[in-house]
XYZ file of C-alpha atoms in Angstrom:
108
model
C -79.239 32.822 -27.444
C -76.451 35.090 -28.514
C -74.977 31.897 -29.803
C -77.414 31.244 -31.880
C -77.674 34.714 -33.368
C -73.809 34.198 -34.281
C -74.113 31.009 -35.938
C -77.018 32.239 -37.949
C -75.264 35.485 -39.004
C -72.243 33.477 -40.171
C -74.038 30.901 -42.153
C -75.636 33.891 -43.790
C -72.352 35.119 -45.351
C -71.905 32.251 -47.603
C -75.788 31.824 -48.511
C -75.569 35.717 -49.240
C -72.679 35.157 -51.770
C -74.307 32.386 -53.377
C -77.486 34.416 -53.770
C -75.634 37.621 -55.251
C -73.762 35.459 -57.772
C -77.266 33.830 -58.905
C -79.034 37.179 -59.087
C -76.113 38.478 -60.895
C -76.325 35.718 -63.785
C -74.330 33.182 -62.289
C -75.174 29.235 -61.549
C -77.269 29.263 -58.457
C -75.887 25.274 -58.271
C -72.120 25.714 -58.651
C -71.531 28.811 -56.079
C -68.974 31.380 -56.918
C -66.077 30.245 -59.029
C -62.779 31.163 -58.112
C -62.196 32.515 -61.720
C -65.140 34.918 -61.263
C -63.566 36.438 -58.278
C -60.321 37.302 -60.331
C -62.288 38.537 -63.509
C -64.509 40.581 -61.205
C -63.031 42.128 -58.266
C -65.325 44.732 -58.082
C -68.460 42.810 -57.737
C -66.796 40.285 -55.458
C -65.424 43.129 -53.161
C -68.909 44.679 -53.214
C -70.661 41.319 -52.831
C -68.477 40.405 -49.627
C -69.362 43.693 -47.909
C -72.957 43.085 -48.414
C -72.820 39.568 -47.381
C -71.275 40.658 -44.103
C -74.229 42.841 -43.330
C -76.612 40.568 -45.100
C -79.638 41.324 -42.642
C -79.402 45.041 -43.756
C -79.018 44.093 -47.227
C -82.107 42.028 -46.966
C -84.291 44.386 -45.610
C -83.021 47.138 -47.990
C -83.716 44.790 -50.736
C -87.240 43.985 -49.222
C -88.156 47.337 -48.700
C -87.235 48.589 -51.784
C -89.505 46.126 -53.814
C -87.185 43.517 -54.300
C -85.343 45.014 -57.271
C -83.346 42.978 -59.760
C -79.247 43.026 -59.458
C -77.466 45.929 -60.893
C -74.705 43.702 -61.479
C -74.538 40.953 -64.447
C -72.888 39.983 -67.522
C -72.899 42.141 -70.354
C -74.243 41.212 -73.620
C -72.096 39.568 -76.034
C -69.469 39.135 -73.086
C -67.168 36.238 -74.250
C -65.372 36.401 -70.570
C -68.241 36.251 -68.176
C -67.205 38.717 -66.633
C -69.905 40.361 -63.949
C -69.962 44.281 -64.149
C -72.289 46.801 -63.268
C -75.063 47.105 -65.745
C -76.447 50.188 -67.505
C -80.271 50.862 -66.914
C -80.611 49.960 -70.486
C -78.679 46.726 -70.175
C -80.587 46.086 -67.194
C -84.043 46.457 -68.619
C -83.157 44.301 -71.436
C -81.946 41.496 -69.397
C -85.270 41.803 -67.387
C -87.693 41.652 -70.313
C -85.556 38.570 -71.530
C -86.076 36.983 -67.991
C -89.556 37.809 -67.992
C -90.212 36.481 -71.772
C -88.375 33.220 -70.842
C -90.232 32.593 -67.830
C -93.533 33.054 -69.550
C -92.484 30.693 -71.999
C -91.538 28.359 -69.285
C -94.592 28.594 -67.442
C -97.718 27.440 -69.490
C -100.791 29.823 -68.788
C -98.771 32.834 -67.187
């Protein structure tokens, strides 16, 4: 039983990193590119710490009402560097995502 819990925890670490990358605006299909690690060390280190405690991170996120990620690429960024967004940037990103989702799903 303990071995199964350890395996699930270890499998959850790369899945958590993949999810954090996708929520911050990265690709859900290509994982975390090495260049992103160099461009956004603050995001990467913060994400690694959260990934090692992914069970706690998941519980906080679920009980917190599933808020959007405070991390993302700033509007107009040419580098694609992920950084912590201001509340106004985050709200604009969320509005754009909701509008795109409504346009994509008919009848929504």
